[in-house]
Short mmCIF file of C-alpha atoms in Angstrom, two decimals:
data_model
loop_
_atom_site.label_atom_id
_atom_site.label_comp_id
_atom_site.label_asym_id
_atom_site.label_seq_id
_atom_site.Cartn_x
_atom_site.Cartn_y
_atom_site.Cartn_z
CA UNK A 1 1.09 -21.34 30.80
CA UNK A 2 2.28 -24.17 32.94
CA UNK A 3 4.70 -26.71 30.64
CA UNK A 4 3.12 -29.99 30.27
CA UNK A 5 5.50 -32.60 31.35
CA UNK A 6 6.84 -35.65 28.84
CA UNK A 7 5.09 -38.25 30.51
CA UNK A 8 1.75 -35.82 30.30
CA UNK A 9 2.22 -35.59 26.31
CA UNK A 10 -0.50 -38.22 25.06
CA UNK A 11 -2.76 -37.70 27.81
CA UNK A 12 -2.57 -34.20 27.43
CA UNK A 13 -2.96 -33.98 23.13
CA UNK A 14 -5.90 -36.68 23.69
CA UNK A 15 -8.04 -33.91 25.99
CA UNK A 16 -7.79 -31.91 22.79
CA UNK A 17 -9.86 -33.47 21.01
CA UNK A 18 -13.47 -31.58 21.57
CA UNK A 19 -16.65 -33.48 22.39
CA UNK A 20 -19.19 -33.19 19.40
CA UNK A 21 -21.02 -30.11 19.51
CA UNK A 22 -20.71 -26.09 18.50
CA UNK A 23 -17.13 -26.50 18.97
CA UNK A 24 -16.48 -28.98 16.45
CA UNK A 25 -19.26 -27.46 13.60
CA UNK A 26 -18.41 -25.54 10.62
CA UNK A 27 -19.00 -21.94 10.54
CA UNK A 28 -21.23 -22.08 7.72
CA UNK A 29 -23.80 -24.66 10.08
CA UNK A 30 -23.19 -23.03 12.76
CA UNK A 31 -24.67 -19.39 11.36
CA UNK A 32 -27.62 -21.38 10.21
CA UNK A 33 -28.52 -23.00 13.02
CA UNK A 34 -28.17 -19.82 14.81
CA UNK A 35 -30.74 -18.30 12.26
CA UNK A 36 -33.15 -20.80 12.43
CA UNK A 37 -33.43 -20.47 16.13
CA UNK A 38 -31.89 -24.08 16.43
CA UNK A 39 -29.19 -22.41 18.63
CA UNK A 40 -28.95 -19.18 20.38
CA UNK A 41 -25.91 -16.83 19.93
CA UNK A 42 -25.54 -17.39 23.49
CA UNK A 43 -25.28 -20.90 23.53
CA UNK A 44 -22.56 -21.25 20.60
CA UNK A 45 -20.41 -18.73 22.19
CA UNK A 46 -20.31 -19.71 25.54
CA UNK A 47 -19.30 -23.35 24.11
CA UNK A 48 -16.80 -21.92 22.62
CA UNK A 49 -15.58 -20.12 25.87
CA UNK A 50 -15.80 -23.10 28.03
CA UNK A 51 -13.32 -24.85 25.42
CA UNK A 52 -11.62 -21.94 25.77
CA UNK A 53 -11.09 -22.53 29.50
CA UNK A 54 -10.96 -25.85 29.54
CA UNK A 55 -7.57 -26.41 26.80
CA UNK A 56 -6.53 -22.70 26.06
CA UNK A 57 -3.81 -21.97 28.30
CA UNK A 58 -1.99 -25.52 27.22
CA UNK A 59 -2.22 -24.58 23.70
CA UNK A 60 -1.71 -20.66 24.58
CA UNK A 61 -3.18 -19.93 20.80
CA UNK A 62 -4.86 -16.58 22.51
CA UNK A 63 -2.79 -13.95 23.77
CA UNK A 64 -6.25 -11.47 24.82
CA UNK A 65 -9.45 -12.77 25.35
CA UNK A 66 -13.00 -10.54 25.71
CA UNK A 67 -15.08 -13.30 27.07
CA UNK A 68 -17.65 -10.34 28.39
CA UNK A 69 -17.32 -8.47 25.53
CA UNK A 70 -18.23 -11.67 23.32
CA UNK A 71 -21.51 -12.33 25.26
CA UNK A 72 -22.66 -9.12 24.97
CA UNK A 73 -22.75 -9.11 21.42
CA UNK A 74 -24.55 -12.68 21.70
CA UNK A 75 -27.18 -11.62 23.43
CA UNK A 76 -27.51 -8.54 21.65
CA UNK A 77 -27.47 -10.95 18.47
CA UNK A 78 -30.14 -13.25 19.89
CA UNK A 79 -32.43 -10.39 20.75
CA UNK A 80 -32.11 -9.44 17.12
CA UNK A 81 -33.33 -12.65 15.87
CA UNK A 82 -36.04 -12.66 17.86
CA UNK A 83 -37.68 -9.46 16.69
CA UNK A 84 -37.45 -10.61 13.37
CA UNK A 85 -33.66 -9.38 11.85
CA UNK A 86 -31.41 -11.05 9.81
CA UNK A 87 -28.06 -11.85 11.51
CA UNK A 88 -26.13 -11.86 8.39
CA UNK A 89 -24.21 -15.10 6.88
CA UNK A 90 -22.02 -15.23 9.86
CA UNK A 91 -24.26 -14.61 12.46
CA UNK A 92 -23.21 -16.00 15.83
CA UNK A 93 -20.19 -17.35 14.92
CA UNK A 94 -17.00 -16.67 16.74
CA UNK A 95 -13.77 -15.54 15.21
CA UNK A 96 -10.56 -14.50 16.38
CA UNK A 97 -8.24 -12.54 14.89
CA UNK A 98 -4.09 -12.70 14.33
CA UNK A 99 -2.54 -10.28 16.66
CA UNK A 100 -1.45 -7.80 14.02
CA UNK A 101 -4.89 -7.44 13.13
CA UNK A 102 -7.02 -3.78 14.27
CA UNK A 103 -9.78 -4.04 16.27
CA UNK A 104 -11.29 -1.12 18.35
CA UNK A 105 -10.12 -0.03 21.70
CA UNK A 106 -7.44 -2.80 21.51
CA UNK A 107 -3.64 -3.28 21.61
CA UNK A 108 -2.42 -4.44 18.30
CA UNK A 109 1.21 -5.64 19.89
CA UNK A 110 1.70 -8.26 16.85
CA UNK A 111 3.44 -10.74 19.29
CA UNK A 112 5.91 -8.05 20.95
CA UNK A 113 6.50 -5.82 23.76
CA UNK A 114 7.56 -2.98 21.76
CA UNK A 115 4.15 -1.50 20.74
CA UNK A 116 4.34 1.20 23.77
CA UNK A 117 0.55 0.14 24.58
CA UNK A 118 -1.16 2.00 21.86
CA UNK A 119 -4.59 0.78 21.34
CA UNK A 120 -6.42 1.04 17.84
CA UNK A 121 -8.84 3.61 17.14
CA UNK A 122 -10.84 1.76 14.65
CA UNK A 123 -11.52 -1.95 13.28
CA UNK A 124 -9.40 -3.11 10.57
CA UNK A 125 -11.59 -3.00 7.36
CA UNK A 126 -12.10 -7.21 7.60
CA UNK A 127 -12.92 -7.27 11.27
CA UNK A 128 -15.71 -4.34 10.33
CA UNK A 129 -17.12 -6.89 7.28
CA UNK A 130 -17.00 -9.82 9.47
CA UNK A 131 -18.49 -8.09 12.53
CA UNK A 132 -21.45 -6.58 10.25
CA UNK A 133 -22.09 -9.91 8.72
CA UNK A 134 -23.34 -10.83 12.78
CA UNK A 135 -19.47 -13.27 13.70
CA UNK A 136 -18.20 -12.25 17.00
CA UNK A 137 -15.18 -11.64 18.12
CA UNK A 138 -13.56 -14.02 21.15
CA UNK A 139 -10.19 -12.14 21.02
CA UNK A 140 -6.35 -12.11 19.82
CA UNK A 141 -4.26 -14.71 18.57
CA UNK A 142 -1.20 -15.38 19.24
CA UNK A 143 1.65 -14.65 16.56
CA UNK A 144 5.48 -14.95 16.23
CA UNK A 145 7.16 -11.37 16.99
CA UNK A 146 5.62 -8.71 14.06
CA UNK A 147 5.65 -11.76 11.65
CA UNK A 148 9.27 -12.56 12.11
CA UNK A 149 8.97 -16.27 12.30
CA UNK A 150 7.21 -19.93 10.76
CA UNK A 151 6.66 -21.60 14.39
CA UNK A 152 5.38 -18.67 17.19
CA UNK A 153 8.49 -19.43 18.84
CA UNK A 154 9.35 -15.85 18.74
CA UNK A 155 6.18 -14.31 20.33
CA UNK A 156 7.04 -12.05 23.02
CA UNK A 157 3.95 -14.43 24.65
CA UNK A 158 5.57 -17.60 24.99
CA UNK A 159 5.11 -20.52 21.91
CA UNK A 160 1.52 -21.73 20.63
CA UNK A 161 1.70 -25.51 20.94
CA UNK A 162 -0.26 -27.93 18.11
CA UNK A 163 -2.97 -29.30 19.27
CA UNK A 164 -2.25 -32.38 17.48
CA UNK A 165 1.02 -32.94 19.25
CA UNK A 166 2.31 -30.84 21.85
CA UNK A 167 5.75 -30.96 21.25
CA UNK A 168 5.09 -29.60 17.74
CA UNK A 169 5.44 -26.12 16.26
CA UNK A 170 1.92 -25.16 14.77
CA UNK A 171 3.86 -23.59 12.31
CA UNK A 172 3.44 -19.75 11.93
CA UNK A 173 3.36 -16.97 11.64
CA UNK A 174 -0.08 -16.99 12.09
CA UNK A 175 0.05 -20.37 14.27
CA UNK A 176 -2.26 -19.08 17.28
CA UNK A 177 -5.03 -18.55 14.31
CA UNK A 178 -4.56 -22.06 12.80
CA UNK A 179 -4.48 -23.79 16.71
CA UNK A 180 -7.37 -22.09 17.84
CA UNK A 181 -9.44 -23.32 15.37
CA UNK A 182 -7.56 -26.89 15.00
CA UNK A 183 -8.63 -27.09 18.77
CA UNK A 184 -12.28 -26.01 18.83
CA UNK A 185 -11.18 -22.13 20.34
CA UNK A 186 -12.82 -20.75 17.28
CA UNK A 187 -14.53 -21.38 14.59
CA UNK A 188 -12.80 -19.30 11.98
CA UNK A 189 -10.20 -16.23 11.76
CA UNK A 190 -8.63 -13.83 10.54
CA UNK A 191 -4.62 -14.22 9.55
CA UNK A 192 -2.04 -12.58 7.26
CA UNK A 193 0.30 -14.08 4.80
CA UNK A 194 3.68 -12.44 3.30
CA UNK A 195 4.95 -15.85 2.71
CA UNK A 196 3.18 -18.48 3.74
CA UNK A 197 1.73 -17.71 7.31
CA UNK A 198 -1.45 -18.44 6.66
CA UNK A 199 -1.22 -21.53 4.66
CA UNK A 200 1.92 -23.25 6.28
CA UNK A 201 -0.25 -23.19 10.07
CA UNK A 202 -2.90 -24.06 8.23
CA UNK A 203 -1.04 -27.35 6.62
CA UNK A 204 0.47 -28.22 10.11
CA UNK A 205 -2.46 -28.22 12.33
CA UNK A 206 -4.93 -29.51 9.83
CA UNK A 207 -7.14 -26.50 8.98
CA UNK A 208 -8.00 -24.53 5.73
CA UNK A 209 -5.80 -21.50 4.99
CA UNK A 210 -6.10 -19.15 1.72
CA UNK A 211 -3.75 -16.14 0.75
CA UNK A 212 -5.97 -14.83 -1.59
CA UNK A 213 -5.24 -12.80 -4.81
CA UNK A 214 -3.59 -9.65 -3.85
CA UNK A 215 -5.57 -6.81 -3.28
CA UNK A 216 -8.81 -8.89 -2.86
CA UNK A 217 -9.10 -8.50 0.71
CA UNK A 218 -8.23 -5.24 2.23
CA UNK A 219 -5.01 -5.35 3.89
CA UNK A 220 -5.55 -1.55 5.81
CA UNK A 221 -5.59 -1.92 9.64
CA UNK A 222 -2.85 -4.52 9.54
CA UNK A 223 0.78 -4.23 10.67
CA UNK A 224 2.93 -4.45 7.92
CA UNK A 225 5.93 -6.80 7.06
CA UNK A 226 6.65 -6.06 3.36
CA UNK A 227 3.40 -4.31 1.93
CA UNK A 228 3.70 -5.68 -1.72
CA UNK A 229 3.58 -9.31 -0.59
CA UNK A 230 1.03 -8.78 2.55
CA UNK A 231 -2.18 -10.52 2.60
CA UNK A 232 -5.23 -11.01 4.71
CA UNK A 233 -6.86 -14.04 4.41
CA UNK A 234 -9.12 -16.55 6.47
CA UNK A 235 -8.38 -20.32 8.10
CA UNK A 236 -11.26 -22.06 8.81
CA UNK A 237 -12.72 -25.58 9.43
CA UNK A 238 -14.17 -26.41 5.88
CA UNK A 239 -13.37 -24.88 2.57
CA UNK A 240 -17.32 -24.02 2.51
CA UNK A 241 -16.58 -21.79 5.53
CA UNK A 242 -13.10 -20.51 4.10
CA UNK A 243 -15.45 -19.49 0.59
CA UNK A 244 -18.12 -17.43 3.03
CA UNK A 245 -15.30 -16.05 5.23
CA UNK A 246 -13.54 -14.79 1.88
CA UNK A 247 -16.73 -13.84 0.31
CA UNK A 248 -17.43 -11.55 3.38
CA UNK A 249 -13.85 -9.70 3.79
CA UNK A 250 -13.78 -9.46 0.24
CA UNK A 251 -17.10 -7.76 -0.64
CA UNK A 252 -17.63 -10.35 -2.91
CA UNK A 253 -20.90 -12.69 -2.25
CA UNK A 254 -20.16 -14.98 -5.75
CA UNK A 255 -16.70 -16.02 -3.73
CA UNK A 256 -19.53 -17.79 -1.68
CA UNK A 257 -21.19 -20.20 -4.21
CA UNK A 258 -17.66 -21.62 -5.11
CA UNK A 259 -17.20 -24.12 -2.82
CA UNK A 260 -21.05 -25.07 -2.48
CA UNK A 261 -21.68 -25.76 -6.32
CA UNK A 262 -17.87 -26.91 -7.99
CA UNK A 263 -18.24 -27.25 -11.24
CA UNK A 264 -16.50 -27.76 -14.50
CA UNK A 265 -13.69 -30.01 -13.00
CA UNK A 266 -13.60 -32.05 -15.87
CA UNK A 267 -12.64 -29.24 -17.72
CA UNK A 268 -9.37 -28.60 -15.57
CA UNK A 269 -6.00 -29.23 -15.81
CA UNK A 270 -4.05 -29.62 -12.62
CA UNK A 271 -0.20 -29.16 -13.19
CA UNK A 272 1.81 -30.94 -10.42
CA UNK A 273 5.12 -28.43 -9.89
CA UNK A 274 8.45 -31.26 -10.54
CA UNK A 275 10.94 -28.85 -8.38
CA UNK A 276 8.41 -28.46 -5.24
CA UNK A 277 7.55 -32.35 -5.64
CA UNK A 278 10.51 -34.27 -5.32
CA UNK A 279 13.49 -35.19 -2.34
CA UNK A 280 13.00 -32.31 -0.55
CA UNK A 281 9.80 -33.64 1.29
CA UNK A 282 9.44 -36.13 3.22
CA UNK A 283 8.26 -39.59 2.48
CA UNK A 284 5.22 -39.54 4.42
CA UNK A 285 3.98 -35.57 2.52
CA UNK A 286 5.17 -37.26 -0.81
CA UNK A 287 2.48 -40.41 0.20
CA UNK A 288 -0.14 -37.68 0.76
CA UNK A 289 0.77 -36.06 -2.86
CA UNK A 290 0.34 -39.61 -4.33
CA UNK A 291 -3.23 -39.85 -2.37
CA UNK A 292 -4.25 -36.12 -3.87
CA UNK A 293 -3.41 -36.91 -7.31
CA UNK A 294 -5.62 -40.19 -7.08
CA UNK A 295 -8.11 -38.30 -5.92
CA UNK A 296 -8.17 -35.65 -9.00
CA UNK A 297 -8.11 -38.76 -11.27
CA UNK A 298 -10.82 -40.11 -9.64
CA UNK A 299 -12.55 -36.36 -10.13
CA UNK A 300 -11.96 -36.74 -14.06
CA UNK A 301 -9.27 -34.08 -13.36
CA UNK A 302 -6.40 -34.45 -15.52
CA UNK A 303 -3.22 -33.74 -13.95
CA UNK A 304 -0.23 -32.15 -15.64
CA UNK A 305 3.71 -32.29 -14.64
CA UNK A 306 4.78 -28.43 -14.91
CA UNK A 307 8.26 -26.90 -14.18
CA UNK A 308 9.36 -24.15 -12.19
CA UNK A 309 13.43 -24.49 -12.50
CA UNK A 310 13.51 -21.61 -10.07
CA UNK A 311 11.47 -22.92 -7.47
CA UNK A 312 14.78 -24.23 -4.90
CA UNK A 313 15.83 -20.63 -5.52
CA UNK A 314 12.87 -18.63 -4.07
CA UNK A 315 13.08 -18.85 -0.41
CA UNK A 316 16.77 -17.51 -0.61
CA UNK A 317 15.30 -14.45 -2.50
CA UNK A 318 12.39 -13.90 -0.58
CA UNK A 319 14.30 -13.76 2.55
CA UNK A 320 16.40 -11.30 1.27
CA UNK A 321 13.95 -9.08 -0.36
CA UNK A 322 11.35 -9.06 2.70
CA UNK A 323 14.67 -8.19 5.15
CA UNK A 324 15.62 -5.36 3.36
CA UNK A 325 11.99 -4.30 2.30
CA UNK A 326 10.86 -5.26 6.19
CA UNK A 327 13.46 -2.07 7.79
CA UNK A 328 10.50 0.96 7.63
CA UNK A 329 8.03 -1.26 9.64
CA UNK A 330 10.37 -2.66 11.76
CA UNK A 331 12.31 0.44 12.51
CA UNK A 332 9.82 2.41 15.17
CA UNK A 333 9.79 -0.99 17.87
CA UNK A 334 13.51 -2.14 17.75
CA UNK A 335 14.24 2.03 18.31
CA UNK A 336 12.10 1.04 21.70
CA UNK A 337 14.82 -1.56 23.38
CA UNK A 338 12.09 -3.93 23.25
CA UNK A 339 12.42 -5.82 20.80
CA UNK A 340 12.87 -10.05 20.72
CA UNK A 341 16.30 -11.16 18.91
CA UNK A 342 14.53 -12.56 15.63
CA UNK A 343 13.39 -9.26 15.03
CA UNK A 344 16.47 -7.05 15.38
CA UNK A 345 18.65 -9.63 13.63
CA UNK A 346 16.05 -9.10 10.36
CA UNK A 347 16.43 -5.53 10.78
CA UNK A 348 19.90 -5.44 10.71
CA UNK A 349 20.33 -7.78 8.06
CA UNK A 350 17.46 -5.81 6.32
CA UNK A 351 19.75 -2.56 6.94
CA UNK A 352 22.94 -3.99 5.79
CA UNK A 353 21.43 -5.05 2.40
CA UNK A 354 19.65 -1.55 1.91
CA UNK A 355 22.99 0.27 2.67
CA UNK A 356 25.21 -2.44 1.21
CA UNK A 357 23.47 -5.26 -0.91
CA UNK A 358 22.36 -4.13 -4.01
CA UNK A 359 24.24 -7.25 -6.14
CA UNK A 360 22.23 -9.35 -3.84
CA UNK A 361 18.98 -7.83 -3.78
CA UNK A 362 19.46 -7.43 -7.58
CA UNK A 363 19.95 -11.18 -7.80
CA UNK A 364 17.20 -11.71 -5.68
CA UNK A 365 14.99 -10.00 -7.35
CA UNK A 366 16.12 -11.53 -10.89
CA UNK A 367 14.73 -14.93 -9.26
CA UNK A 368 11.39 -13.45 -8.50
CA UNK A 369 11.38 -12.03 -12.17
CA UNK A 370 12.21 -15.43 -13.20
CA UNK A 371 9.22 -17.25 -10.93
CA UNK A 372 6.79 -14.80 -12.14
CA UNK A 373 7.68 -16.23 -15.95
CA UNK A 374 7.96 -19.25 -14.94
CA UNK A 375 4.63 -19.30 -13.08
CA UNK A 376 2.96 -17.64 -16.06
CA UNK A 377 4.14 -20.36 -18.48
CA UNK A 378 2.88 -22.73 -16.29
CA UNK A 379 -0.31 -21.48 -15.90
CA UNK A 380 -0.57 -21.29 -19.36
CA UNK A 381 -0.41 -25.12 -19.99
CA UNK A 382 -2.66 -25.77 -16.92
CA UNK A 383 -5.12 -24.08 -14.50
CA UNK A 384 -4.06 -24.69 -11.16
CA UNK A 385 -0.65 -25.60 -9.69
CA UNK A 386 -0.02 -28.10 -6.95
CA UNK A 387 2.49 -29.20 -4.75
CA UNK A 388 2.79 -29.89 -0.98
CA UNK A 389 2.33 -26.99 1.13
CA UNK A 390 5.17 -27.99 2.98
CA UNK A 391 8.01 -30.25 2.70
CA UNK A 392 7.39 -31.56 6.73
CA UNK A 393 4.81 -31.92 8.86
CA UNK A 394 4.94 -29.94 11.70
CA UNK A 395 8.56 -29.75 13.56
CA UNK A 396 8.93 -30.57 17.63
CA UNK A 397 9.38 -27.24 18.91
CA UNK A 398 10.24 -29.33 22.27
CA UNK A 399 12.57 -31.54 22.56
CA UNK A 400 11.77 -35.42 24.84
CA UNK A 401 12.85 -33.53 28.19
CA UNK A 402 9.82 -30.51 27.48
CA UNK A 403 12.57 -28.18 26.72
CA UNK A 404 12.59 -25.27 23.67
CA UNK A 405 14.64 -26.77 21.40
CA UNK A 406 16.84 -24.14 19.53
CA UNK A 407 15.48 -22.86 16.83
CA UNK A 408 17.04 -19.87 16.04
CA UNK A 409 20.52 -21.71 15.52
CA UNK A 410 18.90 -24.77 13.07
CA UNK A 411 17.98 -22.03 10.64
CA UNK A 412 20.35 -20.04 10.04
CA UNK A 413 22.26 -23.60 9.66
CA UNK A 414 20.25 -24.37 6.84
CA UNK A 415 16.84 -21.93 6.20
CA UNK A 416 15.24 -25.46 4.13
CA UNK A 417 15.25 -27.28 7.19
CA UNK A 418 11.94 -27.14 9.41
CA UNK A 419 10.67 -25.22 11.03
CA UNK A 420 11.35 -22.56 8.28
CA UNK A 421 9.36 -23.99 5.94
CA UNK A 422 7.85 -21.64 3.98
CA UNK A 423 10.42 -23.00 1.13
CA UNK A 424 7.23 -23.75 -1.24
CA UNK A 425 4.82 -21.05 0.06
CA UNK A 426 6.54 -17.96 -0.68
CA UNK A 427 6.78 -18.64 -4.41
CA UNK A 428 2.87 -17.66 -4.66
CA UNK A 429 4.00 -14.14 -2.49
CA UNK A 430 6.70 -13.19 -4.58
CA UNK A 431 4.42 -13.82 -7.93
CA UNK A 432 1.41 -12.84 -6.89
CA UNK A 433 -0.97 -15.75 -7.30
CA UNK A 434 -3.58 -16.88 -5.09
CA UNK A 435 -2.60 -20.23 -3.01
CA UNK A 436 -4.97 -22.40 -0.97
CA UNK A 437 -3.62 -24.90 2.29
CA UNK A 438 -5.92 -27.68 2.00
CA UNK A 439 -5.92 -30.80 4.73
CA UNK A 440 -4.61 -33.63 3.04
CA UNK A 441 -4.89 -36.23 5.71
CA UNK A 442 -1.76 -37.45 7.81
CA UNK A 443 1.96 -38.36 7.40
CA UNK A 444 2.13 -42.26 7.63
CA UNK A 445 5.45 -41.39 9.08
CA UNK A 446 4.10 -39.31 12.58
CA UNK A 447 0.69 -39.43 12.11
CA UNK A 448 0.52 -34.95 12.16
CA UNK A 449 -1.69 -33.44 9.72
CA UNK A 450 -0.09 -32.90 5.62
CA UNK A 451 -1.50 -30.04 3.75
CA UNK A 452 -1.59 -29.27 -0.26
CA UNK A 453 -1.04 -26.49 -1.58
CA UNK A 454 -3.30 -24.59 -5.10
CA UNK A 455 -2.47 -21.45 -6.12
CA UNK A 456 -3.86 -20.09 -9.73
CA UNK A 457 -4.52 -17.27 -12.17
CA UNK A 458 -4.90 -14.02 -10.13
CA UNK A 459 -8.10 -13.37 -9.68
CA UNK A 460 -8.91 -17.27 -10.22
CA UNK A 461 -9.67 -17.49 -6.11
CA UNK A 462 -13.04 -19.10 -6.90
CA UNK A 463 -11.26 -22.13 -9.57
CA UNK A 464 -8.86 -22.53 -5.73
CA UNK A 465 -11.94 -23.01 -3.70
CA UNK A 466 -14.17 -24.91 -5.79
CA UNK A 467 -11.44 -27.78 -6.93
CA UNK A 468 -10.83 -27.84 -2.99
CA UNK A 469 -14.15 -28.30 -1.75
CA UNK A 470 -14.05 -31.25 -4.52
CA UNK A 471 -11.60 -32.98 -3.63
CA UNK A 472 -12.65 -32.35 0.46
CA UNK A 473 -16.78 -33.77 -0.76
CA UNK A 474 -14.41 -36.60 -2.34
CA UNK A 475 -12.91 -37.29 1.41
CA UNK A 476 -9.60 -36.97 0.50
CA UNK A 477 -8.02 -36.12 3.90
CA UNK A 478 -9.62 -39.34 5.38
CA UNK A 479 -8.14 -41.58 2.87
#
């Protein structure tokens, strides 16, 4: 990827922006005008390769693309409709898939250089659903290094830059999914969350982003980080596309209806979380909070304050539970020389707190004990909990001159501070609930995309999805 030079920034983030067409369409259209006959397969991947061509290596979102591969399967697709088959609710739309993801005959390197080329010998269970509901694949997407990371700054690949702002991080560690289909790569795909890295991307490149309840979605044919927190979930366009996407990995079809029909609003009881609400944003989320909770009052939502005292406390013990619980999966590539620096120093810190740490993983894991009550208790006086996804939009990954700021050294300053912000995401990880990243319009501060955060009940993934696509019919990130 050639660096795009300071001067080049505006021009540059301005070519972004697709032309109207397949590109910019929502998965759910886009499969029925493929069924109708309105488009061909052909035609609505192809668009999407030529954007592909056209912005892909300035964002770099895509580490492996199978252009011939994807028309191949359109075609095949098209021929299928013409003699009279059902595609399936996804048929002809392209997907992509995070790079720890299975698929077939491929390298699964998970952003490194330490997977010793092994290809998979089978599709991950979701890429079989999705493929068998007619999507079709495009390729990989970029990831920071085996999940170590909120920004892609660690890939082994080189950074994924947001398309919204070039400079910025598009937040990670699924940030290649969430830019590919901010910038019209993709209409849809495929990401994993152990604490937040589906739904922070989502939040900082404008998308939709759901960790669903765990278990829901198989996680087999993934790479782990921590396997009790690990989740597969979809970032899409719409919440009507996130509600089919979820519906198809899950096995679930109702999932589907969710977002199409919301109902019972006026029945709900929104609790707005005091500890994930207050100083530690930024002005310009906090204005987008104020904007949401018009919204639900306009909806005939009532809307709740809640507490979660432990809230400030739950990155601190997440980190240290994932870094010790992190070692068996991380083990195999830093044995292999080859792994980056964000990955060895988690292993070793993981190591030292196995061998050495029990006082602190015991009081870490007293604070996760204590969020799980306290998340209970709140969902017990309310049915869904919000809060900013994030407390920043997304962080300049390059600094004025085009160079990589560092990172590394700003977070282990202070792990609140951007771009490690997965400060209010991994509370739904560590307890178990179901969250949902949904675009809340921009900052008045920068202008970059703000995303809020539901989570619920477990098993409650339809109540997410249908108060979203509410408050998304009500226009809420254009206000």
């Amino acid at each position: 990827m050639q660096p795009v030079q300071p001067d080049d920034w505006g021009t540059a983030a301005r070519a972004l922006t697709p032309s109207p067409g397949p590109t910019t369409l929502p998965a759910t259209q886009l499969a029925q005008l493929v069924g109708a006959g309105e488009l061909s397969a052909e035609d609505v991947v192809g668009a999407h390769l030529r954007r592909v061509a056209e912005v892909g290596a300035t964002i770099h979102a895509l580490v492996q693309l199978d252009s011939e591969g994807a028309l191949t399967r359109a075609a095949h697709l098209d021929a299928e409709r013409l003699s009279g088959r059902s595609l399936g609710p996804l048929g002809g739309v392209p997907f992509v898939v995070k790079d720890n993801v299975d698929v077939r005959a491929q390298t699964t390197a998970s952003g490194s250089r330490a997977h010793a080329g092994v290809v998979a010998l089978r599709d991950a269970p979701v890429v079989t659903r999705l493929l068998d509901a007619g999507a079709v694949l495009l390729g990989r997407a970029n990831m920071d290094e085996l999940a170590m990371g909120a920004s892609t700054h660690t890939s082994a690949f080189g950074p994924t830059r947001n398309p919204w702002d070039l400079r910025c991080s598009p937040g990670g560690s699924s940030g290649g999914s969430a830019a590919a289909v901010a910038a019209g790569l993709a209409a849809c795909s495929i990401g994993t969350d152990t604490g937040g890295s589906i739904r922070e991307p989502a939040s900082q490149c404008g998308v939709v982003g759901m960790a669903p309840t765990p278990g829901l979605v198989p996680v087999e044919g993934t790479v782990p980080f921590a396997t009790d927190l690990d989740r597969v979930g979809p970032l899409a366009r719409t919440v009507a596309d996130t509600a089919l996407l979820l519906a198809v990995m899950s096995g679930r079809p109702d999932l589907a209806a969710a977002a199409l029909h919301p109902s019972g609003l006026r029945r709900l009881r929104v609790g707005v979380v005091d500890e994930l609400c207050g100083s530690r944003n930024h002005a310009g989320v906090l204005a987008r909070l104020d904007v949401t909770r018009s919204v639900l009052a306009e909806l005939g939502v009532e809307v709740v304050p809640v507490s979660m005292p432990d809230g400030l406390a739950a990155l601190g013990a997440y980190m240290t539970i994932t870094s010790a619980a992190c070692v068996p999966s991380l083990e195999p590539y830093v044995r292999t020389g080859q792994a980056g620096e964000e990955v060895v120093r988690r292993f070793e810190l993981g190591r030292e707190l196995c061998e050495h740490g029990g006082a602190e993983l015991a009081a870490a894991e007293r604070v996760r004990d204590n969020l799980v009550g306290q998340t209970r208790d709140a969902l017990a006086a309310c049915d869904v909990l919000l809060s900013p996804t994030m407390p920043t939009t997304a962080p300049r990954l390059f600094d004025e001159t085009g160079n990589r700021r560092d990172i590394h050294a700003e977070v282990l300053a202070d792990p609140m501070t951007a771009p490690y912000t997965d400060c209010w995401t991994v509370i739904a990880n560590l307890t178990g609930l179901p969250s949902l990243s949904l675009p809340a319009g921009r900052s008045p501060e920068d202008g970059m995309p703000v995303g809020m955060m539901l989570s619920g009940r477990p098993g409650a993934d339809g109540d997410l999805l249908a108060l979203a696509a509410a408050l998304e019919a009500d226009g809420l990130s254009a206000r």
